[in-house]
Short mmCIF file of N, CA and C in Angstrom, two decimals:
data_model
loop_
_atom_site.label_atom_id
_atom_site.label_comp_id
_atom_site.label_asym_id
_atom_site.label_seq_id
_atom_site.Cartn_x
_atom_site.Cartn_y
_atom_site.Cartn_z
N MET A 1 -23.34 -13.52 -6.74
CA MET A 1 -23.01 -13.56 -8.15
C MET A 1 -21.53 -13.23 -8.32
N PRO A 2 -20.77 -13.99 -9.09
CA PRO A 2 -19.35 -13.71 -9.27
C PRO A 2 -19.13 -12.35 -9.94
N GLN A 3 -18.01 -11.72 -9.61
CA GLN A 3 -17.76 -10.39 -10.13
C GLN A 3 -17.48 -10.37 -11.62
N ASP A 4 -17.24 -11.51 -12.26
CA ASP A 4 -16.96 -11.53 -13.68
C ASP A 4 -18.19 -11.78 -14.53
N SER A 5 -19.36 -11.92 -13.91
CA SER A 5 -20.57 -12.15 -14.69
C SER A 5 -20.95 -10.86 -15.41
N ALA A 6 -21.85 -10.97 -16.36
CA ALA A 6 -22.24 -9.82 -17.18
C ALA A 6 -22.96 -8.75 -16.36
N ALA A 7 -23.82 -9.16 -15.43
CA ALA A 7 -24.56 -8.19 -14.62
C ALA A 7 -23.78 -7.87 -13.36
N PRO A 8 -23.72 -6.59 -12.96
CA PRO A 8 -23.01 -6.26 -11.73
C PRO A 8 -23.76 -6.79 -10.52
N PRO A 9 -23.04 -7.08 -9.44
CA PRO A 9 -23.71 -7.58 -8.23
C PRO A 9 -24.61 -6.50 -7.64
N SER A 10 -25.50 -6.90 -6.75
CA SER A 10 -26.44 -5.94 -6.15
C SER A 10 -25.72 -4.87 -5.34
N HIS A 11 -24.52 -5.14 -4.89
CA HIS A 11 -23.73 -4.18 -4.13
C HIS A 11 -22.66 -3.53 -5.03
N ALA A 12 -23.00 -3.34 -6.30
CA ALA A 12 -22.06 -2.81 -7.28
C ALA A 12 -21.52 -1.44 -6.87
N ASP A 13 -20.26 -1.23 -7.22
CA ASP A 13 -19.63 0.06 -6.97
C ASP A 13 -19.19 0.66 -8.31
N ALA A 14 -18.48 1.76 -8.26
CA ALA A 14 -18.05 2.45 -9.48
C ALA A 14 -17.18 1.55 -10.36
N VAL A 15 -16.34 0.74 -9.74
CA VAL A 15 -15.48 -0.15 -10.53
C VAL A 15 -16.32 -1.18 -11.27
N ASP A 16 -17.33 -1.74 -10.61
CA ASP A 16 -18.21 -2.69 -11.30
C ASP A 16 -18.88 -2.03 -12.51
N ARG A 17 -19.31 -0.79 -12.34
CA ARG A 17 -19.95 -0.07 -13.45
C ARG A 17 -18.96 0.16 -14.59
N ILE A 18 -17.74 0.51 -14.25
CA ILE A 18 -16.71 0.73 -15.28
C ILE A 18 -16.43 -0.56 -16.03
N VAL A 19 -16.28 -1.65 -15.31
CA VAL A 19 -16.02 -2.94 -15.95
C VAL A 19 -17.18 -3.32 -16.86
N GLY A 20 -18.40 -3.11 -16.37
CA GLY A 20 -19.57 -3.40 -17.20
C GLY A 20 -19.60 -2.57 -18.47
N GLN A 21 -19.23 -1.31 -18.37
CA GLN A 21 -19.19 -0.45 -19.55
C GLN A 21 -18.15 -0.93 -20.55
N TRP A 22 -16.97 -1.32 -20.05
CA TRP A 22 -15.95 -1.84 -20.96
C TRP A 22 -16.40 -3.15 -21.60
N ARG A 23 -17.08 -3.99 -20.85
CA ARG A 23 -17.59 -5.24 -21.43
C ARG A 23 -18.57 -4.95 -22.56
N ARG A 24 -19.42 -3.95 -22.34
CA ARG A 24 -20.41 -3.59 -23.35
C ARG A 24 -19.72 -2.99 -24.59
N GLU A 25 -18.77 -2.09 -24.35
CA GLU A 25 -18.15 -1.37 -25.46
C GLU A 25 -17.04 -2.15 -26.16
N ARG A 26 -16.37 -3.01 -25.42
CA ARG A 26 -15.26 -3.79 -25.99
C ARG A 26 -15.39 -5.25 -25.57
N PRO A 27 -16.38 -5.97 -26.12
CA PRO A 27 -16.58 -7.37 -25.73
C PRO A 27 -15.40 -8.26 -26.09
N ASP A 28 -14.48 -7.76 -26.90
CA ASP A 28 -13.29 -8.52 -27.26
C ASP A 28 -12.23 -8.50 -26.16
N LEU A 29 -12.38 -7.63 -25.16
CA LEU A 29 -11.42 -7.52 -24.05
C LEU A 29 -12.00 -8.13 -22.78
N ASP A 30 -11.12 -8.61 -21.93
CA ASP A 30 -11.53 -9.08 -20.60
C ASP A 30 -11.09 -8.03 -19.58
N PRO A 31 -12.01 -7.16 -19.16
CA PRO A 31 -11.63 -6.10 -18.22
C PRO A 31 -11.62 -6.55 -16.75
N SER A 32 -11.73 -7.84 -16.48
CA SER A 32 -11.83 -8.31 -15.10
C SER A 32 -10.66 -7.89 -14.21
N PRO A 33 -9.42 -7.71 -14.71
CA PRO A 33 -8.36 -7.23 -13.82
C PRO A 33 -8.68 -5.88 -13.18
N MET A 34 -9.54 -5.10 -13.84
CA MET A 34 -9.92 -3.79 -13.29
C MET A 34 -10.63 -3.93 -11.94
N HIS A 35 -11.26 -5.08 -11.70
CA HIS A 35 -11.93 -5.29 -10.41
C HIS A 35 -10.94 -5.15 -9.26
N VAL A 36 -9.73 -5.63 -9.46
CA VAL A 36 -8.70 -5.57 -8.42
C VAL A 36 -7.88 -4.29 -8.54
N VAL A 37 -7.29 -4.07 -9.70
CA VAL A 37 -6.39 -2.93 -9.86
C VAL A 37 -7.15 -1.61 -9.68
N GLY A 38 -8.33 -1.52 -10.23
CA GLY A 38 -9.12 -0.30 -10.07
C GLY A 38 -9.44 -0.01 -8.62
N ARG A 39 -9.80 -1.04 -7.88
CA ARG A 39 -10.12 -0.84 -6.45
C ARG A 39 -8.87 -0.47 -5.65
N ILE A 40 -7.76 -1.13 -5.93
CA ILE A 40 -6.53 -0.79 -5.22
C ILE A 40 -6.17 0.67 -5.49
N SER A 41 -6.27 1.10 -6.75
CA SER A 41 -5.94 2.48 -7.10
C SER A 41 -6.86 3.46 -6.39
N ARG A 42 -8.15 3.20 -6.42
CA ARG A 42 -9.11 4.10 -5.77
C ARG A 42 -8.89 4.12 -4.25
N LEU A 43 -8.63 2.96 -3.67
CA LEU A 43 -8.39 2.89 -2.23
C LEU A 43 -7.11 3.62 -1.85
N HIS A 44 -6.10 3.52 -2.69
CA HIS A 44 -4.84 4.22 -2.41
C HIS A 44 -5.10 5.71 -2.20
N TRP A 45 -5.84 6.32 -3.13
CA TRP A 45 -6.08 7.76 -3.04
C TRP A 45 -6.93 8.11 -1.82
N GLU A 46 -7.95 7.30 -1.56
CA GLU A 46 -8.81 7.56 -0.40
C GLU A 46 -8.06 7.38 0.91
N LEU A 47 -7.28 6.31 1.02
CA LEU A 47 -6.50 6.07 2.23
C LEU A 47 -5.45 7.16 2.43
N ASP A 48 -4.79 7.55 1.36
CA ASP A 48 -3.76 8.58 1.47
C ASP A 48 -4.35 9.87 2.04
N GLU A 49 -5.51 10.25 1.55
CA GLU A 49 -6.15 11.47 2.06
C GLU A 49 -6.50 11.33 3.54
N ARG A 50 -7.05 10.21 3.92
CA ARG A 50 -7.47 10.02 5.31
C ARG A 50 -6.28 9.87 6.26
N LEU A 51 -5.20 9.28 5.78
CA LEU A 51 -3.99 9.17 6.61
C LEU A 51 -3.32 10.53 6.75
N SER A 52 -3.28 11.28 5.67
CA SER A 52 -2.63 12.59 5.69
C SER A 52 -3.28 13.56 6.67
N ARG A 53 -4.56 13.42 6.90
CA ARG A 53 -5.26 14.32 7.83
C ARG A 53 -4.61 14.28 9.22
N VAL A 54 -4.21 13.10 9.67
CA VAL A 54 -3.56 12.98 10.97
C VAL A 54 -2.22 13.69 10.95
N PHE A 55 -1.43 13.47 9.93
CA PHE A 55 -0.11 14.09 9.85
C PHE A 55 -0.22 15.62 9.81
N GLU A 56 -1.19 16.10 9.04
CA GLU A 56 -1.36 17.55 8.89
C GLU A 56 -1.70 18.23 10.21
N ARG A 57 -2.40 17.53 11.10
CA ARG A 57 -2.71 18.11 12.41
C ARG A 57 -1.44 18.46 13.18
N TYR A 58 -0.36 17.80 12.85
CA TYR A 58 0.92 18.02 13.53
C TYR A 58 1.90 18.80 12.66
N GLY A 59 1.41 19.35 11.56
CA GLY A 59 2.27 20.14 10.68
C GLY A 59 3.23 19.29 9.86
N LEU A 60 2.89 18.01 9.68
CA LEU A 60 3.76 17.10 8.93
C LEU A 60 3.10 16.67 7.63
N GLY A 61 3.91 16.45 6.64
CA GLY A 61 3.46 15.78 5.43
C GLY A 61 3.75 14.30 5.59
N ARG A 62 3.26 13.51 4.64
CA ARG A 62 3.50 12.07 4.68
C ARG A 62 5.00 11.78 4.68
N GLY A 63 5.76 12.53 3.90
CA GLY A 63 7.21 12.30 3.81
C GLY A 63 7.93 12.57 5.12
N GLU A 64 7.56 13.65 5.79
CA GLU A 64 8.19 13.95 7.09
C GLU A 64 7.81 12.90 8.12
N PHE A 65 6.55 12.49 8.10
CA PHE A 65 6.13 11.42 9.01
C PHE A 65 6.96 10.17 8.76
N ASP A 66 7.16 9.84 7.50
CA ASP A 66 7.91 8.63 7.13
C ASP A 66 9.34 8.69 7.67
N VAL A 67 10.00 9.85 7.54
CA VAL A 67 11.37 9.98 8.04
C VAL A 67 11.39 9.84 9.57
N LEU A 68 10.50 10.56 10.26
CA LEU A 68 10.46 10.47 11.73
C LEU A 68 10.15 9.05 12.19
N ALA A 69 9.18 8.41 11.54
CA ALA A 69 8.80 7.05 11.93
C ALA A 69 9.95 6.07 11.68
N THR A 70 10.66 6.24 10.57
CA THR A 70 11.79 5.36 10.26
C THR A 70 12.89 5.51 11.31
N LEU A 71 13.20 6.73 11.69
CA LEU A 71 14.20 6.95 12.73
C LEU A 71 13.74 6.38 14.07
N ARG A 72 12.47 6.58 14.40
CA ARG A 72 11.95 6.11 15.70
C ARG A 72 11.98 4.60 15.80
N ARG A 73 11.57 3.92 14.75
CA ARG A 73 11.51 2.46 14.82
C ARG A 73 12.88 1.80 14.64
N SER A 74 13.91 2.63 14.34
CA SER A 74 15.26 2.09 14.24
C SER A 74 15.83 1.76 15.62
N GLY A 75 15.19 2.28 16.68
CA GLY A 75 15.65 2.03 18.04
C GLY A 75 16.78 2.95 18.43
N PRO A 76 17.08 2.97 19.74
CA PRO A 76 18.16 3.85 20.22
C PRO A 76 19.46 3.54 19.47
N PRO A 77 20.20 4.54 19.12
CA PRO A 77 20.09 5.97 19.45
C PRO A 77 19.21 6.75 18.48
N PHE A 78 18.32 6.09 17.74
CA PHE A 78 17.37 6.76 16.84
C PHE A 78 18.09 7.57 15.77
N GLU A 79 19.06 6.95 15.14
CA GLU A 79 19.80 7.63 14.09
C GLU A 79 20.13 6.65 12.99
N LEU A 80 20.24 7.18 11.78
CA LEU A 80 20.58 6.38 10.61
C LEU A 80 21.45 7.22 9.69
N SER A 81 22.27 6.53 8.91
CA SER A 81 23.01 7.25 7.88
C SER A 81 22.01 7.74 6.84
N ALA A 82 22.40 8.75 6.10
CA ALA A 82 21.51 9.26 5.05
C ALA A 82 21.17 8.15 4.05
N GLY A 83 22.14 7.30 3.74
CA GLY A 83 21.90 6.19 2.81
C GLY A 83 20.92 5.18 3.36
N ASP A 84 21.07 4.83 4.64
CA ASP A 84 20.12 3.89 5.26
C ASP A 84 18.72 4.48 5.33
N LEU A 85 18.65 5.75 5.62
CA LEU A 85 17.36 6.42 5.68
C LEU A 85 16.71 6.42 4.30
N ARG A 86 17.50 6.71 3.28
CA ARG A 86 16.98 6.69 1.91
C ARG A 86 16.48 5.30 1.55
N GLY A 87 17.22 4.26 1.91
CA GLY A 87 16.80 2.90 1.60
C GLY A 87 15.54 2.48 2.34
N SER A 88 15.38 2.96 3.56
CA SER A 88 14.20 2.61 4.36
C SER A 88 12.95 3.35 3.91
N THR A 89 13.13 4.53 3.34
CA THR A 89 11.96 5.31 2.91
C THR A 89 11.67 5.12 1.43
N MET A 90 12.58 4.51 0.70
CA MET A 90 12.43 4.21 -0.72
C MET A 90 12.13 5.45 -1.56
N VAL A 91 12.87 6.53 -1.31
CA VAL A 91 12.77 7.73 -2.13
C VAL A 91 14.18 8.15 -2.54
N THR A 92 14.26 9.10 -3.41
CA THR A 92 15.56 9.56 -3.90
C THR A 92 16.33 10.29 -2.81
N SER A 93 17.63 10.41 -3.00
CA SER A 93 18.44 11.12 -2.01
C SER A 93 18.02 12.58 -1.93
N GLY A 94 17.63 13.19 -3.05
CA GLY A 94 17.16 14.57 -3.04
C GLY A 94 15.90 14.74 -2.21
N ALA A 95 14.99 13.76 -2.30
CA ALA A 95 13.75 13.83 -1.52
C ALA A 95 14.04 13.69 -0.04
N VAL A 96 14.97 12.78 0.32
CA VAL A 96 15.34 12.62 1.73
C VAL A 96 15.97 13.91 2.24
N THR A 97 16.86 14.49 1.46
CA THR A 97 17.52 15.74 1.87
C THR A 97 16.49 16.84 2.13
N LYS A 98 15.54 16.96 1.24
CA LYS A 98 14.50 17.99 1.39
C LYS A 98 13.68 17.76 2.67
N ARG A 99 13.31 16.54 2.92
CA ARG A 99 12.54 16.22 4.13
C ARG A 99 13.36 16.46 5.39
N VAL A 100 14.61 16.01 5.37
CA VAL A 100 15.47 16.19 6.53
C VAL A 100 15.72 17.68 6.78
N ASP A 101 15.90 18.45 5.72
CA ASP A 101 16.09 19.90 5.88
C ASP A 101 14.90 20.51 6.63
N ARG A 102 13.69 20.17 6.22
CA ARG A 102 12.48 20.72 6.88
C ARG A 102 12.41 20.27 8.33
N LEU A 103 12.69 19.00 8.57
CA LEU A 103 12.62 18.47 9.94
C LEU A 103 13.72 19.08 10.82
N GLU A 104 14.88 19.32 10.23
CA GLU A 104 15.98 19.93 11.00
C GLU A 104 15.61 21.38 11.37
N ARG A 105 15.04 22.12 10.43
CA ARG A 105 14.61 23.50 10.73
C ARG A 105 13.57 23.52 11.85
N ALA A 106 12.75 22.47 11.93
CA ALA A 106 11.71 22.39 12.96
C ALA A 106 12.26 21.86 14.28
N GLY A 107 13.54 21.48 14.32
CA GLY A 107 14.14 20.97 15.55
C GLY A 107 13.76 19.53 15.87
N LEU A 108 13.31 18.78 14.86
CA LEU A 108 12.87 17.40 15.09
C LEU A 108 13.96 16.37 14.81
N VAL A 109 14.94 16.76 14.01
CA VAL A 109 16.11 15.91 13.74
C VAL A 109 17.33 16.80 13.73
N ASP A 110 18.49 16.18 13.90
CA ASP A 110 19.72 16.90 13.64
C ASP A 110 20.61 16.03 12.78
N ARG A 111 21.61 16.68 12.20
CA ARG A 111 22.46 16.01 11.23
C ARG A 111 23.90 16.27 11.62
N ARG A 112 24.73 15.24 11.47
CA ARG A 112 26.16 15.41 11.77
C ARG A 112 26.95 14.56 10.79
N ALA A 113 28.23 14.83 10.72
CA ALA A 113 29.11 14.04 9.86
C ALA A 113 29.25 12.64 10.45
N ALA A 114 29.30 11.66 9.58
CA ALA A 114 29.50 10.28 10.03
C ALA A 114 30.93 10.12 10.53
N GLU A 115 31.11 9.36 11.58
CA GLU A 115 32.44 9.19 12.18
C GLU A 115 33.40 8.47 11.25
N ASP A 116 32.88 7.54 10.46
CA ASP A 116 33.74 6.72 9.60
C ASP A 116 33.84 7.24 8.16
N ASP A 117 33.10 8.32 7.84
CA ASP A 117 33.10 8.86 6.49
C ASP A 117 32.77 10.35 6.57
N ALA A 118 33.77 11.19 6.40
CA ALA A 118 33.57 12.64 6.56
C ALA A 118 32.55 13.19 5.58
N ARG A 119 32.37 12.51 4.43
CA ARG A 119 31.39 12.98 3.46
C ARG A 119 29.98 12.50 3.81
N GLY A 120 29.89 11.43 4.57
CA GLY A 120 28.59 10.87 4.93
C GLY A 120 27.92 11.66 6.05
N ARG A 121 26.63 11.55 6.14
CA ARG A 121 25.85 12.24 7.17
C ARG A 121 25.02 11.24 7.95
N VAL A 122 24.85 11.54 9.24
CA VAL A 122 24.00 10.74 10.11
C VAL A 122 22.86 11.65 10.55
N ILE A 123 21.65 11.13 10.44
CA ILE A 123 20.47 11.89 10.84
C ILE A 123 19.95 11.26 12.12
N ARG A 124 19.73 12.12 13.13
CA ARG A 124 19.30 11.63 14.45
C ARG A 124 18.02 12.32 14.85
N LEU A 125 17.13 11.55 15.43
CA LEU A 125 15.88 12.07 15.97
C LEU A 125 16.20 12.82 17.26
N THR A 126 15.76 14.06 17.37
CA THR A 126 15.96 14.81 18.61
C THR A 126 14.92 14.36 19.64
N GLU A 127 15.09 14.75 20.86
CA GLU A 127 14.12 14.42 21.91
C GLU A 127 12.74 14.97 21.53
N ARG A 128 12.74 16.20 21.05
CA ARG A 128 11.46 16.79 20.61
C ARG A 128 10.85 15.98 19.47
N GLY A 129 11.68 15.54 18.53
CA GLY A 129 11.21 14.72 17.42
C GLY A 129 10.66 13.38 17.90
N ARG A 130 11.35 12.77 18.89
CA ARG A 130 10.87 11.48 19.42
C ARG A 130 9.53 11.65 20.11
N GLU A 131 9.39 12.70 20.89
CA GLU A 131 8.11 12.94 21.56
C GLU A 131 6.99 13.16 20.55
N LEU A 132 7.29 13.92 19.50
CA LEU A 132 6.26 14.18 18.49
C LEU A 132 5.87 12.91 17.76
N ILE A 133 6.85 12.14 17.28
CA ILE A 133 6.50 10.94 16.51
C ILE A 133 5.78 9.93 17.39
N ASP A 134 6.12 9.84 18.66
CA ASP A 134 5.40 8.92 19.54
C ASP A 134 3.93 9.32 19.65
N GLU A 135 3.67 10.61 19.71
CA GLU A 135 2.28 11.07 19.77
C GLU A 135 1.56 10.84 18.44
N VAL A 136 2.22 11.21 17.34
CA VAL A 136 1.60 11.09 16.02
C VAL A 136 1.33 9.63 15.67
N VAL A 137 2.28 8.75 15.94
CA VAL A 137 2.09 7.35 15.54
C VAL A 137 0.95 6.71 16.33
N GLY A 138 0.72 7.15 17.56
CA GLY A 138 -0.43 6.66 18.31
C GLY A 138 -1.73 7.03 17.61
N HIS A 139 -1.85 8.29 17.19
CA HIS A 139 -3.03 8.73 16.45
C HIS A 139 -3.13 8.03 15.10
N HIS A 140 -2.00 7.84 14.46
CA HIS A 140 -1.96 7.18 13.15
C HIS A 140 -2.51 5.75 13.25
N VAL A 141 -2.05 5.01 14.23
CA VAL A 141 -2.50 3.61 14.37
C VAL A 141 -3.99 3.56 14.70
N ARG A 142 -4.45 4.46 15.56
CA ARG A 142 -5.89 4.50 15.86
C ARG A 142 -6.71 4.86 14.62
N ASN A 143 -6.18 5.75 13.79
CA ASN A 143 -6.83 6.11 12.54
C ASN A 143 -6.90 4.89 11.61
N GLU A 144 -5.80 4.17 11.49
CA GLU A 144 -5.80 2.97 10.65
C GLU A 144 -6.81 1.95 11.16
N GLU A 145 -6.90 1.82 12.46
CA GLU A 145 -7.88 0.90 13.05
C GLU A 145 -9.30 1.30 12.63
N ARG A 146 -9.61 2.58 12.68
CA ARG A 146 -10.93 3.07 12.26
C ARG A 146 -11.16 2.77 10.77
N LEU A 147 -10.14 2.96 9.97
CA LEU A 147 -10.28 2.75 8.53
C LEU A 147 -10.54 1.28 8.19
N LEU A 148 -10.08 0.38 9.04
CA LEU A 148 -10.27 -1.06 8.80
C LEU A 148 -11.41 -1.66 9.62
N ALA A 149 -12.17 -0.83 10.29
CA ALA A 149 -13.21 -1.32 11.20
C ALA A 149 -14.25 -2.20 10.51
N GLY A 150 -14.44 -2.05 9.21
CA GLY A 150 -15.44 -2.85 8.50
C GLY A 150 -14.98 -4.26 8.18
N LEU A 151 -13.75 -4.59 8.51
CA LEU A 151 -13.22 -5.93 8.24
C LEU A 151 -12.98 -6.67 9.55
N THR A 152 -13.24 -7.97 9.53
CA THR A 152 -12.93 -8.80 10.70
C THR A 152 -11.42 -9.03 10.75
N GLU A 153 -10.94 -9.55 11.87
CA GLU A 153 -9.51 -9.87 11.98
C GLU A 153 -9.10 -10.88 10.91
N ASP A 154 -9.94 -11.90 10.68
CA ASP A 154 -9.63 -12.89 9.65
C ASP A 154 -9.58 -12.26 8.26
N GLU A 155 -10.53 -11.36 7.99
CA GLU A 155 -10.53 -10.68 6.68
C GLU A 155 -9.29 -9.82 6.52
N ARG A 156 -8.89 -9.14 7.58
CA ARG A 156 -7.67 -8.31 7.53
C ARG A 156 -6.45 -9.18 7.24
N ALA A 157 -6.37 -10.32 7.92
CA ALA A 157 -5.23 -11.22 7.72
C ALA A 157 -5.21 -11.75 6.28
N THR A 158 -6.37 -12.13 5.77
CA THR A 158 -6.45 -12.63 4.40
C THR A 158 -6.06 -11.54 3.41
N LEU A 159 -6.59 -10.34 3.62
CA LEU A 159 -6.26 -9.22 2.73
C LEU A 159 -4.76 -8.92 2.79
N ALA A 160 -4.19 -8.89 3.98
CA ALA A 160 -2.75 -8.64 4.12
C ALA A 160 -1.94 -9.69 3.38
N ASP A 161 -2.33 -10.96 3.51
CA ASP A 161 -1.63 -12.03 2.81
C ASP A 161 -1.72 -11.87 1.29
N LEU A 162 -2.91 -11.55 0.81
CA LEU A 162 -3.10 -11.38 -0.64
C LEU A 162 -2.32 -10.18 -1.16
N LEU A 163 -2.33 -9.08 -0.43
CA LEU A 163 -1.58 -7.90 -0.86
C LEU A 163 -0.08 -8.16 -0.82
N ARG A 164 0.38 -8.90 0.18
CA ARG A 164 1.80 -9.28 0.25
C ARG A 164 2.18 -10.11 -0.99
N LYS A 165 1.33 -11.08 -1.31
CA LYS A 165 1.57 -11.93 -2.47
C LYS A 165 1.59 -11.10 -3.75
N LEU A 166 0.65 -10.17 -3.90
CA LEU A 166 0.62 -9.30 -5.07
C LEU A 166 1.90 -8.46 -5.13
N GLY A 167 2.31 -7.92 -4.00
CA GLY A 167 3.55 -7.13 -3.95
C GLY A 167 4.75 -7.95 -4.40
N GLN A 168 4.81 -9.19 -3.97
CA GLN A 168 5.93 -10.06 -4.35
C GLN A 168 5.90 -10.36 -5.85
N THR A 169 4.71 -10.55 -6.42
CA THR A 169 4.64 -10.80 -7.86
C THR A 169 5.03 -9.58 -8.67
N LEU A 170 4.89 -8.41 -8.07
CA LEU A 170 5.28 -7.16 -8.74
C LEU A 170 6.74 -6.80 -8.46
N GLY A 171 7.44 -7.66 -7.71
CA GLY A 171 8.85 -7.42 -7.40
C GLY A 171 9.07 -6.50 -6.22
N ASN A 172 8.09 -6.43 -5.32
CA ASN A 172 8.19 -5.57 -4.13
C ASN A 172 8.16 -6.48 -2.90
N PRO A 173 9.34 -7.00 -2.52
CA PRO A 173 9.35 -7.96 -1.41
C PRO A 173 8.97 -7.35 -0.06
#
């Protein structure tokens, strides 16, 4: 049965029930976008919690993981300017500074003046930081694999394509 019909499908979830309630209470509205947006929102929170569990085992928050992973995947010498790091993590300069401060105190990154700009800073992954992120990212990828175990490879590819397309329509290339 299509998801836009009046009766929820036999495998109805909370979003189907919410849409049905809105249809009943406001028949003048088409709540069908909630089928997608509601599920994406609910999945975001559930995935964030399950992903964070891995990071927390290593004393990291999502933000610290993001900084370490960005530096690691940048390749040798595993360093980026503060501006490049900010652009890659898509957070404010204050948020990057706060994360880098915590990581520097933990000995996972170090910071130095940029050679071409005395005011600029370069953030580098330390050997200890590289070893940690290599271990964490292995657990992270295995965790993601478990989270997607209910989907076939074809379903994953289709979902990835659809989410990419949605991101592009929202201006997130």
